[in-house]
Short mmCIF file of C-alpha atoms in Angstrom, two decimals:
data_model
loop_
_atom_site.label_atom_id
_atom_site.label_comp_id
_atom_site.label_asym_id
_atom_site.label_seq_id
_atom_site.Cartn_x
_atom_site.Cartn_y
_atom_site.Cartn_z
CA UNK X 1 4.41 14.76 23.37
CA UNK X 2 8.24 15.26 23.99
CA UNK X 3 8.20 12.62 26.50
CA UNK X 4 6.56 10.17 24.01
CA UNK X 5 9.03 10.69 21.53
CA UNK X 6 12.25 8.01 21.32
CA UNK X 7 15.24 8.20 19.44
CA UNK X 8 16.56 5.63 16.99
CA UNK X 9 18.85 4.00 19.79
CA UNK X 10 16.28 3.96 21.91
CA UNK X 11 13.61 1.91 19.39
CA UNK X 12 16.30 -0.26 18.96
CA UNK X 13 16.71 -1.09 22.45
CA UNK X 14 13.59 -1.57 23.33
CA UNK X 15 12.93 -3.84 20.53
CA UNK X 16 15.88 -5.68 20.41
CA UNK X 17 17.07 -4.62 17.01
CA UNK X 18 19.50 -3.44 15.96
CA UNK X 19 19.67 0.55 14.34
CA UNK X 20 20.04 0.05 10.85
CA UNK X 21 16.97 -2.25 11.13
CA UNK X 22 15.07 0.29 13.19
CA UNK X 23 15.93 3.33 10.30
CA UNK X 24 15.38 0.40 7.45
CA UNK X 25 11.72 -0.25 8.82
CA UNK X 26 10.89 3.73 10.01
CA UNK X 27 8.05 3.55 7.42
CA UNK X 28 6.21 0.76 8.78
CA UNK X 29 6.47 1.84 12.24
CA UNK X 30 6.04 5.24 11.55
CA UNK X 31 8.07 8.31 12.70
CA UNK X 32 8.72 11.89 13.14
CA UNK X 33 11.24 13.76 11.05
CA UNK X 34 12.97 17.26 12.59
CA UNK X 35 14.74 18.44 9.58
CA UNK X 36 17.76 15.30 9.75
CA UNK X 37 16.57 14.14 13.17
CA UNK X 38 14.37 11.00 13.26
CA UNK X 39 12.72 10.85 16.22
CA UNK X 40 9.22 7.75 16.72
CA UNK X 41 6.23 7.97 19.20
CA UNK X 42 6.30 5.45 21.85
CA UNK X 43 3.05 4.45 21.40
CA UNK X 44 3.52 3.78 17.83
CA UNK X 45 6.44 1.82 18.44
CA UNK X 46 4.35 -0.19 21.22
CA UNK X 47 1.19 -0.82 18.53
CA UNK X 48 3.74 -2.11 15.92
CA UNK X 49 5.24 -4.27 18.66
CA UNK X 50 1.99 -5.70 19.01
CA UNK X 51 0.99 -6.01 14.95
CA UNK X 52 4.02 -8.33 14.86
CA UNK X 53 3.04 -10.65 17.31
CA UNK X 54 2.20 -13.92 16.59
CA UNK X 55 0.92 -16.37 19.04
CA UNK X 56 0.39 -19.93 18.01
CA UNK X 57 -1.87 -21.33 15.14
CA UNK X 58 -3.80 -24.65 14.44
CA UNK X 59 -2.76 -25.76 11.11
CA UNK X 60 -6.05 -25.00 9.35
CA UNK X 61 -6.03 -21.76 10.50
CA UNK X 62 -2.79 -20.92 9.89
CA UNK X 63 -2.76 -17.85 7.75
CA UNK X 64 0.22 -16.78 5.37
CA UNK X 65 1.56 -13.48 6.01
CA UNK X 66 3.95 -11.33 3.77
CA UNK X 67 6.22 -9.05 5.20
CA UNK X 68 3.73 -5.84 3.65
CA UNK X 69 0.42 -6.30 5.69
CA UNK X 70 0.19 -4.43 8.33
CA UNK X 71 -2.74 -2.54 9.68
CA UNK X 72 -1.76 0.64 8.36
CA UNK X 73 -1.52 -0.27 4.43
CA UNK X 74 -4.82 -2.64 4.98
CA UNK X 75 -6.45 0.55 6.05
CA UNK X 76 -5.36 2.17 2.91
CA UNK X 77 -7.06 -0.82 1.09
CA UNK X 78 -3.58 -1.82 -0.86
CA UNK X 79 -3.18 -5.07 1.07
CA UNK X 80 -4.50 -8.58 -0.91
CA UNK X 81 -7.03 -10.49 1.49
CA UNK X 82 -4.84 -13.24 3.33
CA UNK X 83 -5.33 -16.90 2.61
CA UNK X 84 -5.29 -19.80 4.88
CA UNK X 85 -3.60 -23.04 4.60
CA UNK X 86 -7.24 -25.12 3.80
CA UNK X 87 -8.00 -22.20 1.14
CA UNK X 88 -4.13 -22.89 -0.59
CA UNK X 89 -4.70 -26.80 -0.36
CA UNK X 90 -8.40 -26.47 -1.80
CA UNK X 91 -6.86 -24.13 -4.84
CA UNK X 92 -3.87 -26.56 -5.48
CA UNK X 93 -5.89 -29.49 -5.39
CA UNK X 94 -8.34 -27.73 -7.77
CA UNK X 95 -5.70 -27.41 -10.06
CA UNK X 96 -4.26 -30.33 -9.70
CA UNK X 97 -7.25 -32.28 -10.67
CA UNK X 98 -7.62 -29.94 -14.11
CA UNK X 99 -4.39 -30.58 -14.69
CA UNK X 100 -4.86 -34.50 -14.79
CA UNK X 101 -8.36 -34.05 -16.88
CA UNK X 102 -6.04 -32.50 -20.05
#
């Protein structure tokens, strides 16, 4: 396990962020604490590489993300179900044409 684990510096690096973003976002990428030392496994640090991909979306499908989901809080069952662009249009448009009927 020693050789999984990666130091602060090292996250950074190898995501390309800087370290107060890297000890800022420890929670969502999940970590190791040895008394003051902070130390994340690199497979962790790999899987939330991946969660925050995004690859490129048709504009119906396109879904609207906050910066909270993530697969480990959906798991939990705290995350709101995500909406699509067509479900937002179909609810404004709803409500547009109630607010006209008043």
């Amino acid at each position: 396990m020693a050789d999984g684990l990666l130091r602060p510096e090292q996250v950074a690096q190898k995501l390309g962020m800087s370290l107060s973003w890297v000890y800022g976002h420890k929670h969502e990428i999940g970590f190791i604490q040895f008394g003051s030392a902070v130390r994340f496994d690199q497979e962790e640090v790999e899987e939330y590489a991946q969660q925050c991909r995004r690859g490129p979306q048709h504009k119906e499908d396109r879904v609207w993300d906050s910066q909270f989901h993530n697969g480990k809080t959906e798991a939990r069952g705290s995350c709101a179900p995500q909406s699509t662009v067509a479900v937002l249009s179909e609810l404004f448009a709803r409500k547009e044409k109630q607010d006209s009927m008043r």
